[in-house]
CSV table of C-alpha atoms and ligand atoms in Angstrom, one decimal:
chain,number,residue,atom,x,y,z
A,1,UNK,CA,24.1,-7.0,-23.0
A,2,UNK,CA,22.7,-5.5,-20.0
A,3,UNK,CA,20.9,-2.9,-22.0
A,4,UNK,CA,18.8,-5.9,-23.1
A,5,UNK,CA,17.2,-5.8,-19.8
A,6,UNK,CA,16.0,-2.3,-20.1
A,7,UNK,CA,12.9,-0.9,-22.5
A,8,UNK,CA,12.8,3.0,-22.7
A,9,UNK,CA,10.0,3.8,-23.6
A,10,UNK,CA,10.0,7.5,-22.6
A,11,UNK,CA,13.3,8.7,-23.3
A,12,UNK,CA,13.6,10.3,-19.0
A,13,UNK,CA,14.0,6.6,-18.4
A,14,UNK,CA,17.5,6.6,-19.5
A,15,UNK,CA,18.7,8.9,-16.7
A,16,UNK,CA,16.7,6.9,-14.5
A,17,UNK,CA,18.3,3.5,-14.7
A,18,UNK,CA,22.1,2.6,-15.5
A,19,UNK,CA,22.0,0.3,-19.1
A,20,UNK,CA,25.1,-1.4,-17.9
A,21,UNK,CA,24.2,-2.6,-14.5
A,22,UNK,CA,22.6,-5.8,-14.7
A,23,UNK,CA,19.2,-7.5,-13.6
A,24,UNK,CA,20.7,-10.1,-11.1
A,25,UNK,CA,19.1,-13.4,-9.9
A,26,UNK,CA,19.7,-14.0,-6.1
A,27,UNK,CA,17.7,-16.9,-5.7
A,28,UNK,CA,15.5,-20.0,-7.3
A,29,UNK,CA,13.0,-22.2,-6.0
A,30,UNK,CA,10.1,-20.2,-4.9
A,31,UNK,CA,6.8,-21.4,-6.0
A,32,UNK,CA,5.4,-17.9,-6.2
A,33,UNK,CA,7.7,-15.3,-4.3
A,34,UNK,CA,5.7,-11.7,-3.0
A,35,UNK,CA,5.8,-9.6,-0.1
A,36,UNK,CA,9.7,-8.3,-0.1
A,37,UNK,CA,10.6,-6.2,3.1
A,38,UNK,CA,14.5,-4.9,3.4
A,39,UNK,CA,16.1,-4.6,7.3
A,40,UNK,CA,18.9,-2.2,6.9
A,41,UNK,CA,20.0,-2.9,10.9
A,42,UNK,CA,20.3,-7.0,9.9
A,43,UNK,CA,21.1,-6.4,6.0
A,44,UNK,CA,18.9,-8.8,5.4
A,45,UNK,CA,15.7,-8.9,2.8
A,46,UNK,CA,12.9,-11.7,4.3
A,47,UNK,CA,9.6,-12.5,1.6
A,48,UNK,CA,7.1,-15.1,1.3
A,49,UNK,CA,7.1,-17.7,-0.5
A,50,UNK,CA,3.1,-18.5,-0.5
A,51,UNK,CA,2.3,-21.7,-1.4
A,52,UNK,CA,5.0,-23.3,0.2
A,53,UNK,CA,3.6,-21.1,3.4
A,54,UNK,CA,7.1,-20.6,4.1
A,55,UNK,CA,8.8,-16.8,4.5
A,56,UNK,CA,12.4,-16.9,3.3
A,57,UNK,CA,15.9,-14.6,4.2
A,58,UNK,CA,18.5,-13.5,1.7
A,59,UNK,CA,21.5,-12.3,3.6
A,60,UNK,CA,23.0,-9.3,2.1
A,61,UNK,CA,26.2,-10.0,3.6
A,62,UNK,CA,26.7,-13.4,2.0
A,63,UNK,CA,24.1,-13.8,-0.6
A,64,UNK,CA,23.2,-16.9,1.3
A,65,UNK,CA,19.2,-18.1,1.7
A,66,UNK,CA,17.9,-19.6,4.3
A,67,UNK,CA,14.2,-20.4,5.4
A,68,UNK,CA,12.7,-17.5,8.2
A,69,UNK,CA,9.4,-18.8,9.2
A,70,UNK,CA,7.8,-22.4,8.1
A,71,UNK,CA,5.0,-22.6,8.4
A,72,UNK,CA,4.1,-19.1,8.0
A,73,UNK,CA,0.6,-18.8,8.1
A,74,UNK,CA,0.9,-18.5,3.8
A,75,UNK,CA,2.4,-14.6,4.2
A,76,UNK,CA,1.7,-12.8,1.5
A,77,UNK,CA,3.2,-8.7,1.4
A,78,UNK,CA,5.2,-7.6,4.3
A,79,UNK,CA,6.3,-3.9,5.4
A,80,UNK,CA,8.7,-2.7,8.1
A,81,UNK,CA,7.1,-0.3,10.3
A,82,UNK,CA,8.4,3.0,12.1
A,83,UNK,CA,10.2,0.9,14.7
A,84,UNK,CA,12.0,-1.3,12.4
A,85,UNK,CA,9.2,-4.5,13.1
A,86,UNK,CA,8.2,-7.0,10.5
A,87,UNK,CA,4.4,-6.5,9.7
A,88,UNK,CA,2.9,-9.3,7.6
A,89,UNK,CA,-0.6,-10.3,6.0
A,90,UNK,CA,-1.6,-13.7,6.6
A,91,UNK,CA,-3.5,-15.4,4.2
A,92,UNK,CA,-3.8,-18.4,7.0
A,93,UNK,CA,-5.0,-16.9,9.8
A,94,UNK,CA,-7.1,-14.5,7.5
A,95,UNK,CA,-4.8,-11.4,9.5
A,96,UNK,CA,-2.2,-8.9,9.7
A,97,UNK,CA,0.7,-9.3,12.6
A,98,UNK,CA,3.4,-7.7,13.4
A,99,UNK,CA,6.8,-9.4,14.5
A,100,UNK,CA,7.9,-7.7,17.7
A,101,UNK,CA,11.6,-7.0,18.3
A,102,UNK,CA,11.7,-10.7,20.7
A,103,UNK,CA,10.1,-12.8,18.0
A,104,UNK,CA,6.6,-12.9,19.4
A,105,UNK,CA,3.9,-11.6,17.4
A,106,UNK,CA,0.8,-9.4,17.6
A,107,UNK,CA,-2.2,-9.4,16.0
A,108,UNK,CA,-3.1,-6.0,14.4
A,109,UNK,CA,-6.4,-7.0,12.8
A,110,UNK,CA,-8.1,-9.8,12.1
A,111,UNK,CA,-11.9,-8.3,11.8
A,112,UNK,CA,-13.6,-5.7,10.8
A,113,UNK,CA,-17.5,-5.5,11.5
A,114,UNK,CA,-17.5,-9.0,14.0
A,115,UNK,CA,-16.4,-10.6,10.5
A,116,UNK,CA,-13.4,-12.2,9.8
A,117,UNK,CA,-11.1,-10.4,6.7
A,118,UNK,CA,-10.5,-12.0,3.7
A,119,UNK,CA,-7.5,-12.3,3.2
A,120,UNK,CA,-5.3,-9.6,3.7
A,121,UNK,CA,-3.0,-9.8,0.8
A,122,UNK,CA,-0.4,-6.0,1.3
A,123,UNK,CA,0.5,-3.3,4.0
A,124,UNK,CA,2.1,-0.1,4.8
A,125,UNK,CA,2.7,1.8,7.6
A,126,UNK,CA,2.2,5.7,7.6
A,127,UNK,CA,4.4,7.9,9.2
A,128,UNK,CA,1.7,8.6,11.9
A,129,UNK,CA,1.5,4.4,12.7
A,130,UNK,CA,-1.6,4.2,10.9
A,131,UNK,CA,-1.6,0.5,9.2
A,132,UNK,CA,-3.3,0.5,5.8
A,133,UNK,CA,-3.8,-3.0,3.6
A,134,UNK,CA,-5.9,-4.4,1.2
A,135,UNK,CA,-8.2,-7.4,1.8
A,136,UNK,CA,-9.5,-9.2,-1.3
A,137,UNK,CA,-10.1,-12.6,-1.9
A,138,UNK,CA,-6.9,-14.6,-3.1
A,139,UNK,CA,-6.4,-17.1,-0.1
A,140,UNK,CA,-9.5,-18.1,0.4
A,141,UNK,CA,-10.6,-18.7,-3.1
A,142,UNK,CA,-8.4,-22.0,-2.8
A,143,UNK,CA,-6.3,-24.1,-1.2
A,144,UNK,CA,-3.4,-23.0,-3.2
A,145,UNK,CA,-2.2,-20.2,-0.9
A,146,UNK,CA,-4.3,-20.2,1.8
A,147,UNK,CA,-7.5,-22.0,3.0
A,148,UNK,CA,-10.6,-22.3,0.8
A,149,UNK,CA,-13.6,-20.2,2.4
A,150,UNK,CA,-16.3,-18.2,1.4
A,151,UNK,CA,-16.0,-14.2,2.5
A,152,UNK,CA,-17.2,-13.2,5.6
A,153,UNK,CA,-17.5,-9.2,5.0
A,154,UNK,CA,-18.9,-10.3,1.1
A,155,UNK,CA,-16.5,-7.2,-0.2
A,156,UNK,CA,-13.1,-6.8,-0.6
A,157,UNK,CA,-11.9,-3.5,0.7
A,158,UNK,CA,-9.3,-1.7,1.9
A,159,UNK,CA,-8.6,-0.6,5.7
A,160,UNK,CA,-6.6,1.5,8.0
A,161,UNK,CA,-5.8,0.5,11.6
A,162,UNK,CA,-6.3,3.7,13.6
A,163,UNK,CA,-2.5,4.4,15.3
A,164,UNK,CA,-4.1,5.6,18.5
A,165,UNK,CA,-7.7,3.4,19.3
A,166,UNK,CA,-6.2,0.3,16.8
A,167,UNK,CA,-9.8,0.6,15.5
A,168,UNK,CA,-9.8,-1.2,12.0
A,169,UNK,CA,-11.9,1.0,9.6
A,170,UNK,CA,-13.3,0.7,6.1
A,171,UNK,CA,-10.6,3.4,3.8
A,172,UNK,CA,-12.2,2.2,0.9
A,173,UNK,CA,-14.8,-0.1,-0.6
A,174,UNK,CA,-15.2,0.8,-4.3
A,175,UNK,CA,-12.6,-2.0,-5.3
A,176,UNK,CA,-13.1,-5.3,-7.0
A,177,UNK,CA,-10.3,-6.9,-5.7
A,178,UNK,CA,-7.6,-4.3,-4.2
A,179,UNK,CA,-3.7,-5.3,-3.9
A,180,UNK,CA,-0.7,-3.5,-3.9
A,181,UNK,CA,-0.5,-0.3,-2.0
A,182,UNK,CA,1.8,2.7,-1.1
A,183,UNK,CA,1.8,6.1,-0.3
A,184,UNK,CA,3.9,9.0,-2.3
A,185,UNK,CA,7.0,10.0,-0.9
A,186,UNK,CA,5.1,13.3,1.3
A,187,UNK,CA,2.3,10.5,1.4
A,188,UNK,CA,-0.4,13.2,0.7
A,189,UNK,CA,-1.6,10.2,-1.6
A,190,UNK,CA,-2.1,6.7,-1.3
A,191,UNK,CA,-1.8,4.7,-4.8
A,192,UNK,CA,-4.0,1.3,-4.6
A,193,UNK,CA,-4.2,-1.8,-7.4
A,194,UNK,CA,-7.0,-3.3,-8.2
A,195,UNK,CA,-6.8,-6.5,-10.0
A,196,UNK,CA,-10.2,-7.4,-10.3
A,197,UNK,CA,-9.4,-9.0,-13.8
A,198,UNK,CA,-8.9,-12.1,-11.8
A,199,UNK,CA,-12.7,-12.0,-11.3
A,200,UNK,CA,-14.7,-10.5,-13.5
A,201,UNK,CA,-14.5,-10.1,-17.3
A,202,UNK,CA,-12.8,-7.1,-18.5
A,203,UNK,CA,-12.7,-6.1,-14.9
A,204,UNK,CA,-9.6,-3.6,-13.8
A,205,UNK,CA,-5.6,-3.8,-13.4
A,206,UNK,CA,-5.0,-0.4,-12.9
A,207,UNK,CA,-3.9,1.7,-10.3
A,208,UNK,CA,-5.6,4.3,-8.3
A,209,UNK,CA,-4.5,7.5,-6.7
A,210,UNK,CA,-6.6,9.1,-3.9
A,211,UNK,CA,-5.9,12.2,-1.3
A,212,UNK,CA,-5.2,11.6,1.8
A,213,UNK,CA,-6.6,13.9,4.0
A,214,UNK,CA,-6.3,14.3,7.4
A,215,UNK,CA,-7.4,11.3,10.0
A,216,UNK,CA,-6.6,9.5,7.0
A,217,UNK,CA,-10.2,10.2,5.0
A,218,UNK,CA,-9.5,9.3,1.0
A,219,UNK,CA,-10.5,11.5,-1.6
A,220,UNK,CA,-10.6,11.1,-5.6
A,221,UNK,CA,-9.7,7.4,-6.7
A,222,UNK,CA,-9.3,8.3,-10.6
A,223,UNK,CA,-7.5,5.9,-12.2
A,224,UNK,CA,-3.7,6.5,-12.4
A,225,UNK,CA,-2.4,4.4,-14.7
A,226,UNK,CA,-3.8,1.0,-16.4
A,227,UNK,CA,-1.3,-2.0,-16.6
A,228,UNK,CA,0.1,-2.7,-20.7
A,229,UNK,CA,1.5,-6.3,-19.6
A,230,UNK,CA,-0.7,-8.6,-16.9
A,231,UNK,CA,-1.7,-6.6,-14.1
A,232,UNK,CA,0.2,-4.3,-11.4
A,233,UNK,CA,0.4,-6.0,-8.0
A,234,UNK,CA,2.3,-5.3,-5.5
A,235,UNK,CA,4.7,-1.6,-5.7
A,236,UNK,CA,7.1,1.2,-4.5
A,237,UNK,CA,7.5,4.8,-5.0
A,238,UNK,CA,11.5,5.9,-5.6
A,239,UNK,CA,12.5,9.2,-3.7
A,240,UNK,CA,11.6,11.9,-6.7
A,241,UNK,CA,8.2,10.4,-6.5
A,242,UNK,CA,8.4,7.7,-9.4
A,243,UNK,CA,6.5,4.9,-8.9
A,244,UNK,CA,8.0,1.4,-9.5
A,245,UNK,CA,5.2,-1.4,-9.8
A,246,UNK,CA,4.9,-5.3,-10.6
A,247,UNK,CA,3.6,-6.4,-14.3
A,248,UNK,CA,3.4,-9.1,-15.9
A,249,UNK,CA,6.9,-8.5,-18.2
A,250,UNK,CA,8.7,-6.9,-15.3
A,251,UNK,CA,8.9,-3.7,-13.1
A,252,UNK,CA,7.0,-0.1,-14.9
A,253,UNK,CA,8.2,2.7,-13.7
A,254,UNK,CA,5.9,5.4,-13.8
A,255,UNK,CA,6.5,9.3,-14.1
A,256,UNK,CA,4.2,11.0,-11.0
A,257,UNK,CA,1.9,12.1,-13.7
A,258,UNK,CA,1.0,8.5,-14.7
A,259,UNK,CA,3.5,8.6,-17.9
A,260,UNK,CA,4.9,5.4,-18.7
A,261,UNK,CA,8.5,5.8,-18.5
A,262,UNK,CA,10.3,2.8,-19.0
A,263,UNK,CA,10.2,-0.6,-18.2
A,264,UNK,CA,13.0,-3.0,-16.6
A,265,UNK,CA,12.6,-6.7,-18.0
A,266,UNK,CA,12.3,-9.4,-16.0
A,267,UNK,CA,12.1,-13.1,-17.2
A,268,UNK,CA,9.2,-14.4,-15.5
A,269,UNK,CA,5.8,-12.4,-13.8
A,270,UNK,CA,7.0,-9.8,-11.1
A,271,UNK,CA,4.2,-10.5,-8.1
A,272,UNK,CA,6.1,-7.2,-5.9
A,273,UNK,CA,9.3,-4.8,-5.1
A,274,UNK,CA,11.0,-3.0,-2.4
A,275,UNK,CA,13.8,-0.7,-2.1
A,276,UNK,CA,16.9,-1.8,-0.3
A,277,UNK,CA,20.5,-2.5,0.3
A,278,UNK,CA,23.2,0.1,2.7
A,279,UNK,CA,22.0,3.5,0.5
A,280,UNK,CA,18.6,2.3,-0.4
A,281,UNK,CA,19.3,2.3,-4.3
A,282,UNK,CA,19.2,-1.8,-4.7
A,283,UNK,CA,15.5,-2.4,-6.0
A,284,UNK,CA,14.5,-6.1,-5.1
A,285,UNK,CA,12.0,-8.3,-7.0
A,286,UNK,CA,10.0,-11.1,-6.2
A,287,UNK,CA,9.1,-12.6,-9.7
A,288,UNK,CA,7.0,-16.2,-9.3
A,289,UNK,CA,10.4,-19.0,-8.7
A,290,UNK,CA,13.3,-16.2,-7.9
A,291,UNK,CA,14.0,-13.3,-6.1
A,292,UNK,CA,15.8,-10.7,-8.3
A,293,UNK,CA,18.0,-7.5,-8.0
A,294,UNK,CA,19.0,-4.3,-10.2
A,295,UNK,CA,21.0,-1.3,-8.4
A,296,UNK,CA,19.7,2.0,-9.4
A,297,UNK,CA,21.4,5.6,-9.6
A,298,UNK,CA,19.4,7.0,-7.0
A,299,UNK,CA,17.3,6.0,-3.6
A,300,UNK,CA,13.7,4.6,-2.9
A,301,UNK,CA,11.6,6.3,-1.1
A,302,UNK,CA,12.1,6.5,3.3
A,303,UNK,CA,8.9,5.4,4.1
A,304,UNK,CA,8.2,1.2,2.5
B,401,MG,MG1,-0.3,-8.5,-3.8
């Protein structure tokens, strides 16, 4: 029963999601799958696979897999920015690239005071080409997906690349360990994780909302929502302004008033998500082995 892969919990939900459409599994043998990023031009949906450092490529067209980048500098979360480019965070290298259009690659940032980041861990691009990601510790607290190092900066914050002078600056530094990250569909707010859990006792896996004003200044920060299962990681806003995010039994989805609306189950821990597919409606999952798949009745938002 494909209902079985649904839990309403606010009864909304059910006009949200279709009961009968299945949560498919396109692909096994990750060791831990994140960072999902969907090319409408190719049809094609690339994500890391982190401590393989290898990126992978599900082809829409045939459902075949196929390896994209090995070694890959142990990616972690990947966007697609205004011009249809892969931008990536590099656990490796300790930076955030961007794939150009003829397979050569720039480095966006990979400093911030004289210091070398962290780790960069996810990104998104605003309308405006300002680069925002989140820098906490997670591949350089071991060898296991990245390189073992102690932290340059000694904070885990996050950061916006300035469109125009490429600057990197400090958006915020009030995290413990900051992680998934996306703006609302007018992106007058930017919605952060923190899953400083990992580190400290009783520490946070919530979400946080802030305004966005303008130059890209942060207001606010109040807690949002606080995870029920494991923690939120990586997540996506759907056009009406839900908000989609990782957990530890599958994908929340969130009213914009931080109401729990429902919940769609997925067998093993869900790291990230991103809208895809022809009309936008497919929502993809990286969950730890396996790259999953459930179509929805309406679209994700434009913006990654
Ligand atoms: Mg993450």
């Amino acid at each position: 029963m494909a209902a079985e892969d649904y839990e309403i919990v606010d009864e909304r939900f059910g006009r949200y999601v279709r009961t009968s459409a299945r949560v498919e599994k396109l692909y096994e043998g990750s060791r831990w799958a994140e960072g999902p990023a969907y090319f409408a031009a190719g049809r094609y949906l690339v994500w890391s696979d982190i401590p393989n450092d290898r990126m992978l490529r599900w082809d829409e067209t045939t459902g075949s897999v196929g390896v994209f980048r090995s070694p890959a500098g142990y990616t972690n979360g990947h966007t697609v920015d205004r011009e249809g480019r892969l931008v990536s965070c590099e656990h490796g290298a300790r930076r955030l690239t961007r794939t150009e259009h003829d397979g050569s690659i720039t480095v966006i940032a990979d400093r911030f005071d004289g210091k070398r980041l962290n780790s960069p861990n996810d990104v998104v691009v605003a309308s405006d080409g300002a680069v925002w990601f989140t820098d906490p510790t997670y591949g350089i607290d071991s060898d296991y997906e990245g390189y073992r190092a102690e932290s340059e900066i000694g904070a885990s914050n996050v950061y916006r690349v300035d469109p125009q002078t490429g600057a990197c600056e400090v958006a915020a530094d009030d995290f413990v360990r900051p992680n998934g990250l996306a703006f609302s569909p007018d992106e007058r707010k930017l919605y952060v994780s923190d899953t400083g859990m990992t580190h400290v006792a009783d520490g946070p896996r919530h979400i946080r909302v802030f305004d966005v004003g303008r130059s890209g200044a942060l207001r606010g920060g109040e807690v949002f929502a606080t995870c029920t299962a494991g923690m939120f990681d990586g997540f996506r806003f759907d056009e009406e302004g839900r908000l989609w995010t990782s957990a530890g039994d599958g994908v929340h989805c969130y009213d914009g008033d931080g109401t729990l609306l429902g919940k769609v189950r997925v067998p093993e821990t869900v790291a990230n998500v991103t809208f895809g597919g022809p009309r936008r409606n497919r929502l993809f999952i990286c969950a730890t082995t396996s790259l999953y798949a459930v179509l929805l009745p309406f679209a994700g938002a434009t913006r990654p």
